[in-house]
XYZ file of C-alpha atoms in Angstrom:
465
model
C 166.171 111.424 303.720
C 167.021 108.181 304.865
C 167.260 104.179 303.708
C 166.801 101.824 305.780
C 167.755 98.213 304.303
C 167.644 94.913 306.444
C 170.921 92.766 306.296
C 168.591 89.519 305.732
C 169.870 88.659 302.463
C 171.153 89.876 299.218
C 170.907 93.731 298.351
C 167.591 93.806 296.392
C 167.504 95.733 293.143
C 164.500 97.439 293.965
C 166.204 98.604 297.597
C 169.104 99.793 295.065
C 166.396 101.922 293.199
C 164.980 103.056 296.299
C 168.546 104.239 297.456
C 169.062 105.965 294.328
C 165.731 108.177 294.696
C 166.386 108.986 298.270
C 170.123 110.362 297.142
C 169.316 112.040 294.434
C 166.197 113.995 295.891
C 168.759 114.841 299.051
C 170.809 116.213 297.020
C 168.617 118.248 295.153
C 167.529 119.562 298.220
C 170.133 120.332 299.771
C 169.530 117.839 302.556
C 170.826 114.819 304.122
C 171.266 111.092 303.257
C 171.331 108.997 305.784
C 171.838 105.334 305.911
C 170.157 103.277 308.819
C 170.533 99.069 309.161
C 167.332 98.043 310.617
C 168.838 95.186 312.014
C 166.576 94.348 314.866
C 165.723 90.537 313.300
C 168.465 89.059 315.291
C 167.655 85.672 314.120
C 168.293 86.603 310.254
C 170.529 89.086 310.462
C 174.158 88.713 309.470
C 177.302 90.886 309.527
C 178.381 89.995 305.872
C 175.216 91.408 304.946
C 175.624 94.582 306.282
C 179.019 94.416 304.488
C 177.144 93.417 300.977
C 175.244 96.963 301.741
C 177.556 99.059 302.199
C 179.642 97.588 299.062
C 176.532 97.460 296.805
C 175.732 101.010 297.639
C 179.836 101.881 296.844
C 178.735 100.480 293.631
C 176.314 102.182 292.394
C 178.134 105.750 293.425
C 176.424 106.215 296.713
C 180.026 105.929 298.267
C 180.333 105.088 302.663
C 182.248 108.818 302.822
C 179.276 110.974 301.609
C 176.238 110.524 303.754
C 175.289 110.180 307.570
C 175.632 106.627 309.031
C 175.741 103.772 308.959
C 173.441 103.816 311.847
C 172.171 100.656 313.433
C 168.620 99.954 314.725
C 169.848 97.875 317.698
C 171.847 100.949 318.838
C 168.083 103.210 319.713
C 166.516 100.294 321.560
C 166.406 102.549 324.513
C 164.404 105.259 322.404
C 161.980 102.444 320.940
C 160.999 100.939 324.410
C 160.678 105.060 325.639
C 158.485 105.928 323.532
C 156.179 102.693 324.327
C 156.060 103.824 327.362
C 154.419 106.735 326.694
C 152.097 105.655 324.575
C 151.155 102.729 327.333
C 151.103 106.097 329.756
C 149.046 108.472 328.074
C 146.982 106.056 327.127
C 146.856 105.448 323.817
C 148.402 102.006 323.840
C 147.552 98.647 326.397
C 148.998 95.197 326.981
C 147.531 92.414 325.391
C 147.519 88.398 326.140
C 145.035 87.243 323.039
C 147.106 84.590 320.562
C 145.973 84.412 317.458
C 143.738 81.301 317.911
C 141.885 82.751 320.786
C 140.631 85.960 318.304
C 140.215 83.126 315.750
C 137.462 81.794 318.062
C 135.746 85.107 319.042
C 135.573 86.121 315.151
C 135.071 83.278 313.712
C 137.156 84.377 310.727
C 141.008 83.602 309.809
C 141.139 86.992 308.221
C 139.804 89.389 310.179
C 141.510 91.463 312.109
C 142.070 91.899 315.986
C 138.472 92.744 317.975
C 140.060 94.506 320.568
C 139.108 91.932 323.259
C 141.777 93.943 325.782
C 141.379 97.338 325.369
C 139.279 98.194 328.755
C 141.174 95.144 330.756
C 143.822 97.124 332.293
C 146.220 94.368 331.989
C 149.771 95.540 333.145
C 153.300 94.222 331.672
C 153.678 90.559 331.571
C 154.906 87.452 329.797
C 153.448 86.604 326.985
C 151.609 90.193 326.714
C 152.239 92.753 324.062
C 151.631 96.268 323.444
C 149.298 97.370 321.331
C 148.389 100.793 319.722
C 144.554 101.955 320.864
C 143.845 103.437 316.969
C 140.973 106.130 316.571
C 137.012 104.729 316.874
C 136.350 107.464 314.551
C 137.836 109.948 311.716
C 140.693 109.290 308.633
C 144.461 109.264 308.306
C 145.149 111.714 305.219
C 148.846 110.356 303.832
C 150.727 113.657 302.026
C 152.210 111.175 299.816
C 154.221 113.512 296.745
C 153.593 110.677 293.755
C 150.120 109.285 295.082
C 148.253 112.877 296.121
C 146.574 112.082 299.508
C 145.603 108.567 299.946
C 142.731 108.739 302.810
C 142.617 105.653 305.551
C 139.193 105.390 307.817
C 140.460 105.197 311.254
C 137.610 102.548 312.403
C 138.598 100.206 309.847
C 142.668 99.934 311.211
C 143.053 97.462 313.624
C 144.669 97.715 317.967
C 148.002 96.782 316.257
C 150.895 95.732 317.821
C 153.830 97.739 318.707
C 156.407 96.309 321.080
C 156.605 92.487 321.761
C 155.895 90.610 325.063
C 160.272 91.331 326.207
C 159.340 94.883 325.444
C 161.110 95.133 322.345
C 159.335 97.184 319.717
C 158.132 96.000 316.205
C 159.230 97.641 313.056
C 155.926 100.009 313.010
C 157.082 101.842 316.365
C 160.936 101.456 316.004
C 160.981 102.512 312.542
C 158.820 105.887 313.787
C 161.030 106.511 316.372
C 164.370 106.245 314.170
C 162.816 107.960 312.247
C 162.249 110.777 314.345
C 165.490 110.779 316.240
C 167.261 111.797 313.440
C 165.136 114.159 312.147
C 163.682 112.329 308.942
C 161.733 114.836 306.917
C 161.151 112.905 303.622
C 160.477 109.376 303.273
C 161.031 107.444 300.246
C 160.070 103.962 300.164
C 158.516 101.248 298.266
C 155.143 100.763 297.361
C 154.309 97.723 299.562
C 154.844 99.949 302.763
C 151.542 102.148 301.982
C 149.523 99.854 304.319
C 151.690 100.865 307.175
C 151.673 104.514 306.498
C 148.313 105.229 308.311
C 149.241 103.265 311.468
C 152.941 104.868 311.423
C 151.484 108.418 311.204
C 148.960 107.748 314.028
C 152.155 106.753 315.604
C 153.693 110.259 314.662
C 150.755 112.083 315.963
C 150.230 110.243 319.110
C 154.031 111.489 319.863
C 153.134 114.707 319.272
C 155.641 114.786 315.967
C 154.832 116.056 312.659
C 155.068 113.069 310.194
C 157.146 113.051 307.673
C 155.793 113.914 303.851
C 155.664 110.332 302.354
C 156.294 108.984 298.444
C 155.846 105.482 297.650
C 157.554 104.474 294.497
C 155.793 101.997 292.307
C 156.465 98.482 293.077
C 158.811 96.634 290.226
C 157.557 93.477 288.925
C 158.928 90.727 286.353
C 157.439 90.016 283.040
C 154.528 88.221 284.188
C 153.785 91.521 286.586
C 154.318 89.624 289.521
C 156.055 91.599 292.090
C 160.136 90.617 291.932
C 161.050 87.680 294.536
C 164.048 86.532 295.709
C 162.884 83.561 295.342
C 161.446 83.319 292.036
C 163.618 86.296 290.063
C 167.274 87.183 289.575
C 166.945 90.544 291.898
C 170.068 90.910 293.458
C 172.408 93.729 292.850
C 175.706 91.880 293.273
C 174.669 88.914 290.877
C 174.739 91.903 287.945
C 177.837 93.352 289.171
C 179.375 89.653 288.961
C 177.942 89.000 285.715
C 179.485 91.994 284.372
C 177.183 94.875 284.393
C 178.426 98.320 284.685
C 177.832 100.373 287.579
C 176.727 103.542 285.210
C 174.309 101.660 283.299
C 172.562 99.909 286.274
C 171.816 102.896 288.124
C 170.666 104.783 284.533
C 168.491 101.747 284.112
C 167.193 101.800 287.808
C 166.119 105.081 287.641
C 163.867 104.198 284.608
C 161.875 101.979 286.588
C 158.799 104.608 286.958
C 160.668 107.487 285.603
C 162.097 108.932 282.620
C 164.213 112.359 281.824
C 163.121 114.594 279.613
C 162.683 114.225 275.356
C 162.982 110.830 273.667
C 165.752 109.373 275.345
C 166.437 106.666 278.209
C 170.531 106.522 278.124
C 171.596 109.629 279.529
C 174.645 110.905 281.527
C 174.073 110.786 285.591
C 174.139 114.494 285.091
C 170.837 114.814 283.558
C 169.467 112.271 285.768
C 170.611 114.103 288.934
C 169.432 117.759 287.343
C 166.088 116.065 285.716
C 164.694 113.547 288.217
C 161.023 114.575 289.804
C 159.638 113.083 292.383
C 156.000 114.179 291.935
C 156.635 112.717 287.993
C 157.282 109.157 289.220
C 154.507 106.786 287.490
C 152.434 105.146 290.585
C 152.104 101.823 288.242
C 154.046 98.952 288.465
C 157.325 99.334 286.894
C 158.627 96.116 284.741
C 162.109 95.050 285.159
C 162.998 94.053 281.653
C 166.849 92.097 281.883
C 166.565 92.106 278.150
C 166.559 95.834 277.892
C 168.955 96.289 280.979
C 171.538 94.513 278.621
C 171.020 95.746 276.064
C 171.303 98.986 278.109
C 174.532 97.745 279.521
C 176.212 96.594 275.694
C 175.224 100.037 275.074
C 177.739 101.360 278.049
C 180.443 98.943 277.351
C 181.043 99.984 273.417
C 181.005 103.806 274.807
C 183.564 102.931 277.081
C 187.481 104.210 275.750
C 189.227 101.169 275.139
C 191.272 101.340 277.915
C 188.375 101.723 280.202
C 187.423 98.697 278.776
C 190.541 96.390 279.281
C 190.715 97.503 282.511
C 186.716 96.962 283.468
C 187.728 93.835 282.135
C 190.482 92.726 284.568
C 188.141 90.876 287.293
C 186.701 88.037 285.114
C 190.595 87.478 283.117
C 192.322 86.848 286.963
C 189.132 85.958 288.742
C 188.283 87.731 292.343
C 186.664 86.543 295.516
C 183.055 86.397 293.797
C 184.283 86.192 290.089
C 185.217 82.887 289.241
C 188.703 82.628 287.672
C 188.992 82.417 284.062
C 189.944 78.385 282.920
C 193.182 79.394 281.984
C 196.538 79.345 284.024
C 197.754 83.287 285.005
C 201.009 82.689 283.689
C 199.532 81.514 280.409
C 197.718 85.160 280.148
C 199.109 87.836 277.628
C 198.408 91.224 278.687
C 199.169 92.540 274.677
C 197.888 90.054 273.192
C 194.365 90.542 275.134
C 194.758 94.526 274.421
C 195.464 93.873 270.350
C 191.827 92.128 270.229
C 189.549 94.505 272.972
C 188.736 96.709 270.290
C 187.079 93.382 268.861
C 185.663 92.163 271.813
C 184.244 95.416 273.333
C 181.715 95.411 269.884
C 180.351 92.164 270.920
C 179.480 91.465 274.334
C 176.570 93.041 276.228
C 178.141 91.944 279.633
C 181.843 92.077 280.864
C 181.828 88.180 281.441
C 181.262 87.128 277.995
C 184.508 88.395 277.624
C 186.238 85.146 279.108
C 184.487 82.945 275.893
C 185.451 85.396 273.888
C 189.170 85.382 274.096
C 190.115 82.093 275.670
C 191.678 80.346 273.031
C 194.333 82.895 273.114
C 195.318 81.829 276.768
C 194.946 77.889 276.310
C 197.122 75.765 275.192
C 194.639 73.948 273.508
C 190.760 75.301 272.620
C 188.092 74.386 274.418
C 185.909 72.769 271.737
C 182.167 73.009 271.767
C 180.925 69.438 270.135
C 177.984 70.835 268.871
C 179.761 73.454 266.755
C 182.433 70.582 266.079
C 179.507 68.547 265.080
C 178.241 71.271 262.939
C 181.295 72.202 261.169
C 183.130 69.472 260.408
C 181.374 67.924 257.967
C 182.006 66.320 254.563
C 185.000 68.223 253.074
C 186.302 69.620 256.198
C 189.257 67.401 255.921
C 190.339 68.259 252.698
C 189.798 72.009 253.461
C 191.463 72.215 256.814
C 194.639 70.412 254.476
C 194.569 73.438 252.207
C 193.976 75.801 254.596
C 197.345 74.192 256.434
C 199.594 74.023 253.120
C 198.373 78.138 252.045
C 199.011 79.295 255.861
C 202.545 77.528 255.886
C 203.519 79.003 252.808
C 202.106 82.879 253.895
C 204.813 85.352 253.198
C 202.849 88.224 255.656
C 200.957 86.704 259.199
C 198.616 89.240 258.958
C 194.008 89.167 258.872
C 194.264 90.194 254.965
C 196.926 87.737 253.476
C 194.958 85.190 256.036
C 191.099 85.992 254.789
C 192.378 86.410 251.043
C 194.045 82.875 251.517
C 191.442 81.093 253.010
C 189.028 82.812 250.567
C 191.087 81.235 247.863
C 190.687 77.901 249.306
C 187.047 77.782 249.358
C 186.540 79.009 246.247
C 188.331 76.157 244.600
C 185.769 73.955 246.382
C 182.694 75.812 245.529
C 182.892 77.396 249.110
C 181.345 80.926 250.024
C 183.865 82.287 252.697
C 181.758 81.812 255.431
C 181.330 78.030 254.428
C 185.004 77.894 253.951
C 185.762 79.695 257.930
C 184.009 77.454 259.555
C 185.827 74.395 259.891
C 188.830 76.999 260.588
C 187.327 78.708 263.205
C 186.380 75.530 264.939
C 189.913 74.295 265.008
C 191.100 77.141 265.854
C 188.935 78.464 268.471
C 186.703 75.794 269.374
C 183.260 77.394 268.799
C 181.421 78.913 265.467
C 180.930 82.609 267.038
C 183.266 84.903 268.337
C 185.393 87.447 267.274
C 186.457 88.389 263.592
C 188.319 84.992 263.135
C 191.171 86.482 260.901
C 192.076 89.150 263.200
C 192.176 86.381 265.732
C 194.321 84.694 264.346
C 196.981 87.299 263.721
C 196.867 87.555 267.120
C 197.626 84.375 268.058
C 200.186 83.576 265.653
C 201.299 81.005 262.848
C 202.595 78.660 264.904
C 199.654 77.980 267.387
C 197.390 78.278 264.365
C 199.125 75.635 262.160
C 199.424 73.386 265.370
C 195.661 73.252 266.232
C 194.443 73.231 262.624
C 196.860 70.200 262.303
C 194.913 68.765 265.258
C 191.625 68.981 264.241
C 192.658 67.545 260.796
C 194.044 64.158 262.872
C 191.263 64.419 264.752
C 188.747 63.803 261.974
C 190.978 60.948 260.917
């Protein structure tokens, strides 16, 4: 098995699924995984990409000490312009000089294919001149492919397509064959979108005198309006989840959903059963809908399962901030490593990804809230005053700083002003925290103590002055 990612850009999530397939089914086979960077697009390609590979695959538990590689397209050059000559030698490919407007003008047509003009012209290596593959007049191309059956290609209807460019340097179609046969590829997994190749690669194969590989194309995944996912249009790379705070476990469960599904009534199951369970031949051909609502859901789902100290420390990047994580607004020193442990328990109930935690517990670490002014606006309203002035006077007096004497206090307040207790919290929470959700206010503020509580409910009374 092999996967063969381009450093152009971002590591794809569908690439990541892709990955995932070809490791698994490797393993079940007791074969090899084998990671190649086809990183012949000089002009695009750049080393931190190859980097964001490797480290998005150490992500998701395909780790750089337990398969082949990496291997680098660049390095089989030699192999790629080889085997183009022995296609140009046995005849079966010929050099070409047509652009793209000239077979325009012979066609008449934008969109049809190349007529090939050069095929009997004998033209020999030049500037300007590629090679191109002479493809069958007559027969079909039968693809083995294990989740489509045996998708069947007329030969007469595939065009004299190009394989190495006018330098000599081969396209993807012939350099991907070659790799692919230099290191003994047996099983290709790939997406969807690469079906249209598959005929011309395994005439390729065949013209070699190589058996071709058996094929399965995975269903292409597509956003809610089943378009197929762009970079351009859709949030689809990997390390923008693993910066938001998604867990590496319930990415790659959720990945392996998209066309797939283990056994009985279930979707949220251990890598175990995935690894044991997963099928090639039962991967749906449809499209396969990448739903970020369900994935975080999926992902809340992994974060309350996790032991709590699991938790504090998944937590650590977004409370200190790392080279892709921005830092948290407050100051390290002003960071309390207990007093961030006392309220995880609270915390870990209520966010669905690990950088909600930062909203959630920074008015322990500030020394002054960070108020919202729409949940100001909200809050303090007519009788705020007069309730954040009761809600001083009964905190001062508490005997016991703890959630109970605090909620039983602050009940008792409200209720002398007609006030239901989540009227009554409001204004409290506001002052205290600066927003009107978040954790289990009295427990919060326990935690953060009498003092710092009296002080900011004291400033929120002035400031309605």
């Amino acid at each position: 098995m092999r996967f063969a990612p381009s450093p152009t850009g971002m590591f794809h999530v569908g690439g990541a699924r892709s990955a995932l397939q070809n490791w698994i089914y490797a393993k079940q086979q007791g074969g090899v995984f084998v990671l190649r960077v086809e990183d012949t697009d000089a002009a695009r390609n750049r080393p931190e990409w190859t980097e964001g590979i490797l480290s998005a695959l150490d992500w998701i538990g395909i780790a750089r000490d337990t398969y082949e590689g990496p291997y680098f397209q660049s390095a089989y050059a030699g192999e790629h312009r080889a085997a183009a000559q022995r296609l140009h030698d046995a005849g079966r490919a010929y050099y070409c000089d047509c652009t793209r407007e000239a077979v325009q003008a012979r066609t008449g047509s934008q969109y049809q294919g190349y007529d090939g003009f050069c095929r009997d012209r004998g033209l020999p290596p030049g500037e300007g001149r590629a090679l191109r593959f002479r493809t069958p007049d007559e027969g079909t191309t039968v693809v083995v492919d294990l989740i489509r059956g045996e998708p069947t290609f007329e030969n007469k209807l595939i065009e004299d397509f190009v394989i190495a460019r006018g330098d000599g340097s081969a396209v993807f179609l012939l350099a991907n064959v070659v790799d692919d046969m230099t290191m003994g590829i047996t099983h290709v997994i790939r997406a969807e979108e690469h079906l249209p190749n598959t005929p011309k690669q395994q005439l390729l194969w065949d013209a070699l005198g190589v058996k071709p590989p058996i094929w399965a194309h995975v269903p292409v995944v597509v956003n809610e309006k089943r378009q197929k996912l762009s970079k351009r249009r859709d949030k689809v790379a990997l390390e923008a989840y693993r910066d938001e705070g998604y867990l590496a476990a319930a990415m790659r469960n959720y990945l392996m959903l998209l066309g797939w599904a283990p056994s009985g009534d279930r979707e949220i199951v251990p890598w175990s059963v995935i690894e044991e369970e997963f099928r090639l031949t039962e991967v749906n051909p449809s499209p396969a809908f990448f739903d970020e609502k369900k994935l975080r859901a999926f992902n809340g789902e992994y974060i309350r399962a996790l032991p709590v100290d699991e938790f504090v420390a998944a937590c650590q990047p977004w409370l200190t901030g790392t080279g892709t994580i921005a830092p948290p607004p407050w100051q390290p020193a002003e960071f309390d490593a207990d007093a961030f442990a006392a309220v995880a328990p609270l915390a870990q109930t209520r966010i669905a990804v690990l950088s909600e935690i930062v909203p959630n517990v920074d008015f322990l670490f500030l020394a002054e809230p960070l108020i919202d002014e729409a949940a100001w606006a909200k809050a303090m309203k007519e009788g705020a005053a007069d309730l954040l002035d009761a809600a001083v006077a009964g905190y001062t007096e508490l005997a016991s700083w703890d959630a109970a004497s605090l909620k039983s206090t602050l009940e008792a307040v409200g209720a002398e002003r007609g006030l239901k207790l989540g009227k009554a919290q409001a204004p409290v929470r506001v002052a205290v925290t600066g927003r009107t959700v978040g954790l289990p206010l009295f427990e919060s503020l326990e935690v953060l103590g009498r003092e710092r509580t009296l002080t900011r409910l004291r400033a929120a009374r002035l400031r309605l002055v």
